[in-house]
JSON list of C-alpha atoms in Angstrom, two decimals:
[
{"chain": "A", "resi": 1, "resn": "LEU", "atom": "CA", "xyz": [-151.70, 98.20, 71.75]},
{"chain": "A", "resi": 2, "resn": "GLU", "atom": "CA", "xyz": [-152.16, 95.94, 68.98]},
{"chain": "A", "resi": 3, "resn": "GLU", "atom": "CA", "xyz": [-149.73, 93.55, 70.69]},
{"chain": "A", "resi": 4, "resn": "GLU", "atom": "CA", "xyz": [-151.54, 92.93, 73.37]},
{"chain": "A", "resi": 5, "resn": "GLU", "atom": "CA", "xyz": [-154.60, 92.81, 72.20]},
{"chain": "A", "resi": 6, "resn": "GLU", "atom": "CA", "xyz": [-153.65, 90.25, 69.56]},
{"chain": "A", "resi": 7, "resn": "ASP", "atom": "CA", "xyz": [-152.14, 87.96, 73.48]},
{"chain": "A", "resi": 8, "resn": "ALA", "atom": "CA", "xyz": [-156.41, 88.71, 74.54]},
{"chain": "A", "resi": 9, "resn": "LEU", "atom": "CA", "xyz": [-158.38, 85.06, 74.45]},
{"chain": "A", "resi": 10, "resn": "ASP", "atom": "CA", "xyz": [-160.31, 85.55, 72.01]},
{"chain": "A", "resi": 11, "resn": "PRO", "atom": "CA", "xyz": [-163.53, 84.79, 73.94]},
{"chain": "A", "resi": 12, "resn": "THR", "atom": "CA", "xyz": [-165.37, 82.72, 71.06]},
{"chain": "A", "resi": 13, "resn": "SER", "atom": "CA", "xyz": [-162.21, 80.22, 71.22]},
{"chain": "A", "resi": 14, "resn": "SER", "atom": "CA", "xyz": [-161.36, 76.68, 72.96]},
{"chain": "A", "resi": 15, "resn": "GLU", "atom": "CA", "xyz": [-158.59, 77.65, 75.07]},
{"chain": "A", "resi": 16, "resn": "PHE", "atom": "CA", "xyz": [-161.14, 80.85, 76.64]},
{"chain": "A", "resi": 17, "resn": "VAL", "atom": "CA", "xyz": [-164.25, 78.13, 77.56]},
{"chain": "A", "resi": 18, "resn": "ASP", "atom": "CA", "xyz": [-161.59, 75.91, 79.11]},
{"chain": "A", "resi": 19, "resn": "LYS", "atom": "CA", "xyz": [-160.20, 77.97, 81.18]},
{"chain": "A", "resi": 20, "resn": "THR", "atom": "CA", "xyz": [-164.19, 79.78, 82.30]},
{"chain": "A", "resi": 21, "resn": "ASN", "atom": "CA", "xyz": [-165.80, 75.80, 82.76]},
{"chain": "A", "resi": 22, "resn": "ALA", "atom": "CA", "xyz": [-162.31, 75.18, 85.38]},
{"chain": "A", "resi": 23, "resn": "LEU", "atom": "CA", "xyz": [-162.50, 78.37, 87.54]},
{"chain": "A", "resi": 24, "resn": "LEU", "atom": "CA", "xyz": [-166.13, 78.02, 87.89]},
{"chain": "A", "resi": 25, "resn": "ASP", "atom": "CA", "xyz": [-165.49, 75.04, 89.03]},
{"chain": "A", "resi": 26, "resn": "VAL", "atom": "CA", "xyz": [-163.36, 76.32, 91.65]},
{"chain": "A", "resi": 27, "resn": "ILE", "atom": "CA", "xyz": [-166.02, 78.10, 92.87]},
{"chain": "A", "resi": 28, "resn": "ARG", "atom": "CA", "xyz": [-168.74, 75.66, 93.09]},
{"chain": "A", "resi": 29, "resn": "GLN", "atom": "CA", "xyz": [-165.91, 73.59, 95.09]},
{"chain": "A", "resi": 30, "resn": "ALA", "atom": "CA", "xyz": [-165.72, 76.26, 97.71]},
{"chain": "A", "resi": 31, "resn": "LYS", "atom": "CA", "xyz": [-169.26, 77.06, 97.94]},
{"chain": "A", "resi": 32, "resn": "ALA", "atom": "CA", "xyz": [-170.05, 73.53, 98.56]},
{"chain": "A", "resi": 33, "resn": "GLY", "atom": "CA", "xyz": [-167.20, 73.24, 101.05]},
{"chain": "A", "resi": 34, "resn": "ASN", "atom": "CA", "xyz": [-168.73, 76.37, 103.24]},
{"chain": "A", "resi": 35, "resn": "GLU", "atom": "CA", "xyz": [-172.00, 75.13, 102.89]},
{"chain": "A", "resi": 36, "resn": "ALA", "atom": "CA", "xyz": [-171.08, 71.72, 104.61]},
{"chain": "A", "resi": 37, "resn": "GLN", "atom": "CA", "xyz": [-168.70, 73.97, 107.34]},
{"chain": "A", "resi": 38, "resn": "GLN", "atom": "CA", "xyz": [-171.90, 75.89, 108.40]},
{"chain": "A", "resi": 39, "resn": "GLU", "atom": "CA", "xyz": [-174.32, 72.45, 108.09]},
{"chain": "A", "resi": 40, "resn": "ALA", "atom": "CA", "xyz": [-171.80, 70.86, 110.46]},
{"chain": "A", "resi": 41, "resn": "LYS", "atom": "CA", "xyz": [-171.53, 73.97, 113.35]},
{"chain": "A", "resi": 42, "resn": "GLU", "atom": "CA", "xyz": [-175.50, 74.01, 113.49]},
{"chain": "A", "resi": 43, "resn": "SER", "atom": "CA", "xyz": [-175.67, 70.14, 114.34]},
{"chain": "A", "resi": 44, "resn": "TYR", "atom": "CA", "xyz": [-173.35, 70.38, 116.74]},
{"chain": "A", "resi": 45, "resn": "ARG", "atom": "CA", "xyz": [-174.83, 69.56, 120.69]},
{"chain": "A", "resi": 46, "resn": "ASP", "atom": "CA", "xyz": [-173.26, 70.16, 123.63]},
{"chain": "A", "resi": 47, "resn": "ASP", "atom": "CA", "xyz": [-173.62, 66.43, 124.78]},
{"chain": "A", "resi": 48, "resn": "ASP", "atom": "CA", "xyz": [-171.24, 65.37, 121.66]},
{"chain": "A", "resi": 49, "resn": "VAL", "atom": "CA", "xyz": [-168.31, 66.85, 123.46]},
{"chain": "A", "resi": 50, "resn": "PRO", "atom": "CA", "xyz": [-166.56, 64.29, 124.89]},
{"chain": "A", "resi": 51, "resn": "PRO", "atom": "CA", "xyz": [-165.59, 64.03, 128.80]},
{"chain": "A", "resi": 52, "resn": "PRO", "atom": "CA", "xyz": [-162.38, 66.26, 129.58]},
{"chain": "A", "resi": 53, "resn": "LEU", "atom": "CA", "xyz": [-158.99, 64.19, 130.05]},
{"chain": "A", "resi": 54, "resn": "PRO", "atom": "CA", "xyz": [-158.50, 64.39, 133.10]},
{"chain": "A", "resi": 55, "resn": "THR", "atom": "CA", "xyz": [-155.75, 67.14, 133.51]},
{"chain": "A", "resi": 56, "resn": "ALA", "atom": "CA", "xyz": [-152.50, 67.00, 136.44]},
{"chain": "A", "resi": 57, "resn": "ALA", "atom": "CA", "xyz": [-154.53, 69.01, 139.12]},
{"chain": "A", "resi": 58, "resn": "SER", "atom": "CA", "xyz": [-157.03, 66.51, 139.19]},
{"chain": "A", "resi": 59, "resn": "ALA", "atom": "CA", "xyz": [-154.95, 63.36, 139.01]},
{"chain": "A", "resi": 60, "resn": "ARG", "atom": "CA", "xyz": [-153.23, 65.04, 142.14]},
{"chain": "A", "resi": 61, "resn": "GLN", "atom": "CA", "xyz": [-156.88, 65.06, 144.62]},
{"chain": "A", "resi": 62, "resn": "PRO", "atom": "CA", "xyz": [-157.46, 62.01, 146.27]},
{"chain": "A", "resi": 63, "resn": "ARG", "atom": "CA", "xyz": [-159.44, 59.42, 146.17]},
{"chain": "A", "resi": 64, "resn": "ARG", "atom": "CA", "xyz": [-162.77, 59.81, 148.60]},
{"chain": "A", "resi": 65, "resn": "GLN", "atom": "CA", "xyz": [-162.25, 57.62, 151.32]},
{"chain": "A", "resi": 66, "resn": "PRO", "atom": "CA", "xyz": [-165.51, 56.12, 153.06]},
{"chain": "A", "resi": 67, "resn": "PRO", "atom": "CA", "xyz": [-166.50, 56.40, 156.96]},
{"chain": "A", "resi": 68, "resn": "PRO", "atom": "CA", "xyz": [-164.79, 54.42, 159.37]},
{"chain": "A", "resi": 69, "resn": "PHE", "atom": "CA", "xyz": [-167.45, 51.81, 160.72]},
{"chain": "A", "resi": 70, "resn": "SER", "atom": "CA", "xyz": [-168.68, 52.71, 163.92]},
{"chain": "A", "resi": 71, "resn": "PRO", "atom": "CA", "xyz": [-170.24, 49.32, 165.90]},
{"chain": "A", "resi": 72, "resn": "ARG", "atom": "CA", "xyz": [-173.41, 51.10, 166.19]},
{"chain": "A", "resi": 73, "resn": "ASP", "atom": "CA", "xyz": [-173.46, 50.19, 162.50]},
{"chain": "A", "resi": 74, "resn": "GLU", "atom": "CA", "xyz": [-173.86, 46.35, 163.47]},
{"chain": "A", "resi": 75, "resn": "PRO", "atom": "CA", "xyz": [-175.00, 44.96, 166.43]},
{"chain": "A", "resi": 76, "resn": "THR", "atom": "CA", "xyz": [-172.55, 41.91, 167.53]},
{"chain": "A", "resi": 77, "resn": "ASP", "atom": "CA", "xyz": [-173.31, 38.78, 169.13]},
{"chain": "A", "resi": 78, "resn": "SER", "atom": "CA", "xyz": [-171.43, 40.24, 172.53]},
{"chain": "A", "resi": 79, "resn": "MET", "atom": "CA", "xyz": [-173.83, 43.42, 172.32]},
{"chain": "A", "resi": 80, "resn": "ALA", "atom": "CA", "xyz": [-176.57, 41.28, 171.97]},
{"chain": "A", "resi": 81, "resn": "LYS", "atom": "CA", "xyz": [-176.03, 39.39, 174.82]},
{"chain": "A", "resi": 82, "resn": "MET", "atom": "CA", "xyz": [-175.58, 42.68, 176.74]},
{"chain": "A", "resi": 83, "resn": "HIS", "atom": "CA", "xyz": [-178.98, 44.09, 175.94]},
{"chain": "A", "resi": 84, "resn": "ALA", "atom": "CA", "xyz": [-180.48, 40.42, 176.54]},
{"chain": "A", "resi": 85, "resn": "ALA", "atom": "CA", "xyz": [-179.41, 40.56, 180.36]},
{"chain": "A", "resi": 86, "resn": "ALA", "atom": "CA", "xyz": [-180.24, 44.46, 181.08]},
{"chain": "A", "resi": 87, "resn": "THR", "atom": "CA", "xyz": [-183.48, 43.71, 179.77]},
{"chain": "A", "resi": 88, "resn": "SER", "atom": "CA", "xyz": [-183.92, 40.77, 181.75]},
{"chain": "A", "resi": 89, "resn": "GLU", "atom": "CA", "xyz": [-182.74, 42.61, 184.52]},
{"chain": "A", "resi": 90, "resn": "ARG", "atom": "CA", "xyz": [-185.01, 45.18, 184.13]},
{"chain": "A", "resi": 91, "resn": "VAL", "atom": "CA", "xyz": [-188.46, 42.80, 183.92]},
{"chain": "A", "resi": 92, "resn": "THR", "atom": "CA", "xyz": [-187.28, 40.85, 187.24]},
{"chain": "A", "resi": 93, "resn": "ALA", "atom": "CA", "xyz": [-186.94, 43.89, 189.21]},
{"chain": "A", "resi": 94, "resn": "LYS", "atom": "CA", "xyz": [-189.99, 45.17, 188.44]},
{"chain": "A", "resi": 95, "resn": "GLU", "atom": "CA", "xyz": [-191.58, 41.74, 188.95]},
{"chain": "A", "resi": 96, "resn": "LYS", "atom": "CA", "xyz": [-190.30, 41.79, 192.59]},
{"chain": "A", "resi": 97, "resn": "LYS", "atom": "CA", "xyz": [-191.71, 45.61, 192.88]},
{"chain": "A", "resi": 98, "resn": "GLN", "atom": "CA", "xyz": [-195.13, 44.25, 191.78]},
{"chain": "A", "resi": 99, "resn": "GLU", "atom": "CA", "xyz": [-195.55, 41.49, 194.35]},
{"chain": "A", "resi": 100, "resn": "GLN", "atom": "CA", "xyz": [-193.97, 43.42, 197.59]},
{"chain": "A", "resi": 101, "resn": "ALA", "atom": "CA", "xyz": [-196.40, 45.82, 197.02]},
{"chain": "A", "resi": 102, "resn": "ALA", "atom": "CA", "xyz": [-199.30, 43.52, 196.50]},
{"chain": "A", "resi": 103, "resn": "SER", "atom": "CA", "xyz": [-197.43, 41.72, 199.72]},
{"chain": "A", "resi": 104, "resn": "VAL", "atom": "CA", "xyz": [-197.82, 44.95, 201.93]},
{"chain": "A", "resi": 105, "resn": "GLU", "atom": "CA", "xyz": [-202.24, 44.87, 200.41]},
{"chain": "A", "resi": 106, "resn": "PRO", "atom": "CA", "xyz": [-204.17, 43.82, 203.50]},
{"chain": "A", "resi": 107, "resn": "PRO", "atom": "CA", "xyz": [-205.76, 40.41, 202.09]},
{"chain": "A", "resi": 108, "resn": "LYS", "atom": "CA", "xyz": [-209.14, 41.32, 202.25]},
{"chain": "A", "resi": 109, "resn": "ARG", "atom": "CA", "xyz": [-208.55, 44.41, 199.61]},
{"chain": "A", "resi": 110, "resn": "ARG", "atom": "CA", "xyz": [-206.97, 42.89, 197.21]},
{"chain": "A", "resi": 111, "resn": "GLU", "atom": "CA", "xyz": [-210.46, 40.76, 196.75]},
{"chain": "A", "resi": 112, "resn": "GLU", "atom": "CA", "xyz": [-212.57, 43.86, 196.73]},
{"chain": "A", "resi": 113, "resn": "SER", "atom": "CA", "xyz": [-214.08, 44.48, 193.51]},
{"chain": "A", "resi": 114, "resn": "HIS", "atom": "CA", "xyz": [-213.34, 48.06, 191.63]},
{"chain": "A", "resi": 115, "resn": "GLY", "atom": "CA", "xyz": [-217.25, 49.43, 192.48]},
{"chain": "A", "resi": 116, "resn": "VAL", "atom": "CA", "xyz": [-216.21, 48.48, 196.26]},
{"chain": "A", "resi": 117, "resn": "ASP", "atom": "CA", "xyz": [-213.12, 50.84, 195.81]},
{"chain": "A", "resi": 118, "resn": "GLU", "atom": "CA", "xyz": [-215.40, 53.90, 194.81]},
{"chain": "A", "resi": 119, "resn": "GLN", "atom": "CA", "xyz": [-217.90, 53.32, 197.24]},
{"chain": "A", "resi": 120, "resn": "LEU", "atom": "CA", "xyz": [-215.25, 53.81, 200.27]},
{"chain": "A", "resi": 121, "resn": "GLN", "atom": "CA", "xyz": [-213.61, 56.81, 198.24]},
{"chain": "A", "resi": 122, "resn": "LYS", "atom": "CA", "xyz": [-216.92, 58.44, 198.49]},
{"chain": "A", "resi": 123, "resn": "LEU", "atom": "CA", "xyz": [-217.53, 57.94, 202.65]},
{"chain": "A", "resi": 124, "resn": "ILE", "atom": "CA", "xyz": [-213.80, 59.44, 202.43]},
{"chain": "A", "resi": 125, "resn": "ASP", "atom": "CA", "xyz": [-214.91, 62.45, 200.27]},
{"chain": "A", "resi": 126, "resn": "GLY", "atom": "CA", "xyz": [-217.78, 62.92, 202.21]},
{"chain": "A", "resi": 127, "resn": "ILE", "atom": "CA", "xyz": [-221.16, 62.85, 202.49]},
{"chain": "A", "resi": 128, "resn": "SER", "atom": "CA", "xyz": [-223.47, 65.84, 203.12]},
{"chain": "A", "resi": 129, "resn": "VAL", "atom": "CA", "xyz": [-226.40, 64.54, 206.10]},
{"chain": "A", "resi": 130, "resn": "LEU", "atom": "CA", "xyz": [-228.80, 66.21, 207.40]},
{"chain": "A", "resi": 131, "resn": "LYS", "atom": "CA", "xyz": [-227.98, 64.35, 211.04]},
{"chain": "A", "resi": 132, "resn": "HIS", "atom": "CA", "xyz": [-230.99, 63.64, 213.39]},
{"chain": "A", "resi": 133, "resn": "GLY", "atom": "CA", "xyz": [-229.18, 63.57, 216.72]},
{"chain": "A", "resi": 134, "resn": "ARG", "atom": "CA", "xyz": [-231.32, 62.98, 220.30]},
{"chain": "A", "resi": 135, "resn": "ARG", "atom": "CA", "xyz": [-231.76, 66.47, 221.29]},
{"chain": "A", "resi": 136, "resn": "GLY", "atom": "CA", "xyz": [-232.14, 69.97, 218.68]},
{"chain": "A", "resi": 137, "resn": "LYS", "atom": "CA", "xyz": [-233.37, 69.64, 215.31]},
{"chain": "A", "resi": 138, "resn": "PRO", "atom": "CA", "xyz": [-232.02, 67.55, 212.55]},
{"chain": "A", "resi": 139, "resn": "LYS", "atom": "CA", "xyz": [-228.72, 69.56, 211.27]},
{"chain": "A", "resi": 140, "resn": "LYS", "atom": "CA", "xyz": [-226.01, 69.99, 208.50]},
{"chain": "A", "resi": 141, "resn": "ARG", "atom": "CA", "xyz": [-223.61, 68.33, 208.48]},
{"chain": "A", "resi": 142, "resn": "LEU", "atom": "CA", "xyz": [-220.52, 66.53, 206.36]},
{"chain": "A", "resi": 143, "resn": "VAL", "atom": "CA", "xyz": [-219.92, 63.15, 207.12]},
{"chain": "A", "resi": 144, "resn": "GLN", "atom": "CA", "xyz": [-216.14, 61.74, 206.47]},
{"chain": "A", "resi": 145, "resn": "LEU", "atom": "CA", "xyz": [-214.45, 58.04, 206.68]},
{"chain": "A", "resi": 146, "resn": "ASN", "atom": "CA", "xyz": [-210.66, 58.50, 208.10]},
{"chain": "A", "resi": 147, "resn": "GLN", "atom": "CA", "xyz": [-208.02, 58.16, 204.67]},
{"chain": "A", "resi": 148, "resn": "SER", "atom": "CA", "xyz": [-207.10, 54.35, 207.20]},
{"chain": "A", "resi": 149, "resn": "LEU", "atom": "CA", "xyz": [-210.34, 53.29, 207.00]},
{"chain": "A", "resi": 150, "resn": "THR", "atom": "CA", "xyz": [-211.38, 53.28, 210.76]},
{"chain": "A", "resi": 151, "resn": "VAL", "atom": "CA", "xyz": [-213.28, 55.76, 211.71]},
{"chain": "A", "resi": 152, "resn": "VAL", "atom": "CA", "xyz": [-216.57, 57.76, 210.01]},
{"chain": "A", "resi": 153, "resn": "HIS", "atom": "CA", "xyz": [-216.61, 61.24, 211.97]},
{"chain": "A", "resi": 154, "resn": "TRP", "atom": "CA", "xyz": [-218.11, 64.25, 211.26]},
{"chain": "A", "resi": 155, "resn": "ASP", "atom": "CA", "xyz": [-217.32, 68.02, 211.42]},
{"chain": "A", "resi": 156, "resn": "THR", "atom": "CA", "xyz": [-218.35, 69.07, 214.83]},
{"chain": "A", "resi": 157, "resn": "GLY", "atom": "CA", "xyz": [-215.18, 66.61, 216.17]},
{"chain": "A", "resi": 158, "resn": "LYS", "atom": "CA", "xyz": [-217.23, 63.49, 217.55]},
{"chain": "A", "resi": 159, "resn": "ASP", "atom": "CA", "xyz": [-216.94, 60.47, 215.76]},
{"chain": "A", "resi": 160, "resn": "LEU", "atom": "CA", "xyz": [-217.79, 56.37, 215.65]},
{"chain": "A", "resi": 161, "resn": "LEU", "atom": "CA", "xyz": [-214.91, 53.26, 214.90]},
{"chain": "A", "resi": 162, "resn": "VAL", "atom": "CA", "xyz": [-216.22, 51.41, 212.64]},
{"chain": "A", "resi": 163, "resn": "LYS", "atom": "CA", "xyz": [-214.92, 48.46, 214.15]},
{"chain": "A", "resi": 164, "resn": "ASP", "atom": "CA", "xyz": [-217.84, 49.51, 216.54]},
{"chain": "A", "resi": 165, "resn": "ILE", "atom": "CA", "xyz": [-220.87, 49.16, 213.98]},
{"chain": "A", "resi": 166, "resn": "THR", "atom": "CA", "xyz": [-223.13, 46.31, 213.96]},
{"chain": "A", "resi": 167, "resn": "GLY", "atom": "CA", "xyz": [-225.86, 47.29, 211.50]},
{"chain": "A", "resi": 168, "resn": "VAL", "atom": "CA", "xyz": [-226.49, 49.82, 208.54]},
{"chain": "A", "resi": 169, "resn": "ARG", "atom": "CA", "xyz": [-230.64, 50.06, 209.09]},
{"chain": "A", "resi": 170, "resn": "LYS", "atom": "CA", "xyz": [-232.97, 52.03, 206.48]},
{"chain": "A", "resi": 171, "resn": "GLY", "atom": "CA", "xyz": [-236.18, 54.26, 207.47]},
{"chain": "A", "resi": 172, "resn": "LEU", "atom": "CA", "xyz": [-237.87, 54.70, 210.90]},
{"chain": "A", "resi": 173, "resn": "SER", "atom": "CA", "xyz": [-235.84, 52.05, 212.58]},
{"chain": "A", "resi": 174, "resn": "THR", "atom": "CA", "xyz": [-233.91, 53.63, 215.40]},
{"chain": "A", "resi": 175, "resn": "GLN", "atom": "CA", "xyz": [-235.69, 55.13, 218.61]},
{"chain": "A", "resi": 176, "resn": "VAL", "atom": "CA", "xyz": [-234.27, 58.99, 217.56]},
{"chain": "A", "resi": 177, "resn": "LEU", "atom": "CA", "xyz": [-235.39, 58.65, 214.02]},
{"chain": "A", "resi": 178, "resn": "LEU", "atom": "CA", "xyz": [-239.03, 57.09, 215.77]},
{"chain": "A", "resi": 179, "resn": "ARG", "atom": "CA", "xyz": [-239.06, 60.74, 217.49]},
{"chain": "A", "resi": 180, "resn": "THR", "atom": "CA", "xyz": [-238.03, 63.34, 215.50]},
{"chain": "A", "resi": 181, "resn": "GLY", "atom": "CA", "xyz": [-238.15, 61.56, 211.52]},
{"chain": "A", "resi": 182, "resn": "LYS", "atom": "CA", "xyz": [-241.45, 61.90, 209.06]},
{"chain": "A", "resi": 183, "resn": "ALA", "atom": "CA", "xyz": [-243.70, 58.82, 208.00]},
{"chain": "A", "resi": 184, "resn": "LYS", "atom": "CA", "xyz": [-243.15, 60.66, 204.38]},
{"chain": "A", "resi": 185, "resn": "ASN", "atom": "CA", "xyz": [-239.55, 60.81, 204.37]},
{"chain": "A", "resi": 186, "resn": "GLN", "atom": "CA", "xyz": [-238.85, 57.73, 205.51]},
{"chain": "A", "resi": 187, "resn": "ALA", "atom": "CA", "xyz": [-237.04, 56.37, 202.16]},
{"chain": "A", "resi": 188, "resn": "LEU", "atom": "CA", "xyz": [-234.45, 59.17, 202.79]},
{"chain": "A", "resi": 189, "resn": "TYR", "atom": "CA", "xyz": [-233.39, 57.76, 206.70]},
{"chain": "A", "resi": 190, "resn": "VAL", "atom": "CA", "xyz": [-229.88, 55.64, 207.10]},
{"chain": "A", "resi": 191, "resn": "SER", "atom": "CA", "xyz": [-228.32, 54.50, 210.62]},
{"chain": "A", "resi": 192, "resn": "LEU", "atom": "CA", "xyz": [-225.55, 53.32, 211.22]},
{"chain": "A", "resi": 193, "resn": "VAL", "atom": "CA", "xyz": [-225.72, 51.21, 214.76]},
{"chain": "A", "resi": 194, "resn": "SER", "atom": "CA", "xyz": [-223.15, 50.45, 217.37]},
{"chain": "A", "resi": 195, "resn": "PRO", "atom": "CA", "xyz": [-224.25, 48.95, 221.04]},
{"chain": "A", "resi": 196, "resn": "GLY", "atom": "CA", "xyz": [-223.66, 52.76, 222.31]},
{"chain": "A", "resi": 197, "resn": "ARG", "atom": "CA", "xyz": [-225.53, 54.71, 220.18]},
{"chain": "A", "resi": 198, "resn": "THR", "atom": "CA", "xyz": [-227.16, 55.27, 216.47]},
{"chain": "A", "resi": 199, "resn": "LEU", "atom": "CA", "xyz": [-225.66, 57.86, 213.50]},
{"chain": "A", "resi": 200, "resn": "ASP", "atom": "CA", "xyz": [-228.44, 58.96, 212.28]},
{"chain": "A", "resi": 201, "resn": "MET", "atom": "CA", "xyz": [-228.24, 60.32, 208.63]},
{"chain": "A", "resi": 202, "resn": "GLU", "atom": "CA", "xyz": [-231.16, 62.01, 206.18]},
{"chain": "A", "resi": 203, "resn": "LEU", "atom": "CA", "xyz": [-230.14, 61.96, 202.27]},
{"chain": "A", "resi": 204, "resn": "ALA", "atom": "CA", "xyz": [-231.36, 64.27, 199.74]},
{"chain": "A", "resi": 205, "resn": "SER", "atom": "CA", "xyz": [-233.66, 61.43, 197.58]},
{"chain": "A", "resi": 206, "resn": "GLY", "atom": "CA", "xyz": [-234.37, 57.98, 198.03]},
{"chain": "A", "resi": 207, "resn": "ALA", "atom": "CA", "xyz": [-231.28, 56.88, 195.52]},
{"chain": "A", "resi": 208, "resn": "GLU", "atom": "CA", "xyz": [-228.23, 58.88, 197.76]},
{"chain": "A", "resi": 209, "resn": "ARG", "atom": "CA", "xyz": [-229.48, 57.38, 200.62]},
{"chain": "A", "resi": 210, "resn": "ASP", "atom": "CA", "xyz": [-229.66, 53.91, 199.06]},
{"chain": "A", "resi": 211, "resn": "ALA", "atom": "CA", "xyz": [-225.74, 54.51, 198.07]},
{"chain": "A", "resi": 212, "resn": "ALA", "atom": "CA", "xyz": [-224.61, 55.50, 201.32]},
{"chain": "A", "resi": 213, "resn": "ALA", "atom": "CA", "xyz": [-226.16, 52.16, 203.03]},
{"chain": "A", "resi": 214, "resn": "ASP", "atom": "CA", "xyz": [-224.04, 49.90, 200.29]},
{"chain": "A", "resi": 215, "resn": "ALA", "atom": "CA", "xyz": [-221.34, 52.15, 200.66]},
{"chain": "A", "resi": 216, "resn": "PHE", "atom": "CA", "xyz": [-221.55, 51.12, 204.22]},
{"chain": "A", "resi": 217, "resn": "LYS", "atom": "CA", "xyz": [-222.48, 47.93, 203.89]},
{"chain": "A", "resi": 218, "resn": "ALA", "atom": "CA", "xyz": [-219.31, 47.14, 202.23]},
{"chain": "A", "resi": 219, "resn": "LEU", "atom": "CA", "xyz": [-217.12, 49.20, 204.90]},
{"chain": "A", "resi": 220, "resn": "MET", "atom": "CA", "xyz": [-218.51, 47.51, 207.18]},
{"chain": "A", "resi": 221, "resn": "LYS", "atom": "CA", "xyz": [-217.51, 43.82, 204.60]},
{"chain": "A", "resi": 222, "resn": "PHE", "atom": "CA", "xyz": [-214.02, 45.18, 204.05]},
{"chain": "A", "resi": 223, "resn": "ASN", "atom": "CA", "xyz": [-213.60, 45.89, 207.67]},
{"chain": "A", "resi": 224, "resn": "SER", "atom": "CA", "xyz": [-213.99, 42.12, 208.79]},
{"chain": "A", "resi": 225, "resn": "GLY", "atom": "CA", "xyz": [-211.84, 41.06, 205.95]},
{"chain": "A", "resi": 226, "resn": "THR", "atom": "CA", "xyz": [-209.32, 42.70, 207.38]},
{"chain": "A", "resi": 227, "resn": "ARG", "atom": "CA", "xyz": [-209.37, 41.49, 211.07]},
{"chain": "A", "resi": 228, "resn": "GLN", "atom": "CA", "xyz": [-209.78, 37.67, 210.14]}
]
């Protein structure tokens, strides 16, 4: 026991101090290394990771090929010429149809204004009047123009040929109206005159009478133009 106590270093000796300092240096270095590793881990980021190296499986995958070229992707000169030819044919066919339709129409009809067409359409649709006859009291009638613009007829089955109409008169201007009409209503009367008879009508207002008279005059003008 006395020998073991003699082998132990004296804490006050220089050898003990040197060994103690060396051991402390080792501990400090180890601690510094641990701290450096911890800081490196904390500053580590995902975007710092380099892209993975290609593997054998990815290397075997075929490269993606572009889609095959389609003629629709880019027009060619031949396609443009074909398109221009087809368009020209359609335009020519349309112009021919328009010329044929125009040649079928009566010459005078093409010269009529849009307003005259509306007047004739009103006669085709029919106008409601009080028809004054040679006998009896005035009666309500619907006077109409047929689709071919050749006959004026009313709902009793009687008619008057447009070609036979020689004039359109207003007011108390016929023998029939002088007998059955009234002076106070003369602004409501209009008559179609023909060699054999007259068609005497009374409208609901002066404006309607004037519109009907203008329409029948336009009909006469149209009819005379088609016969030239």
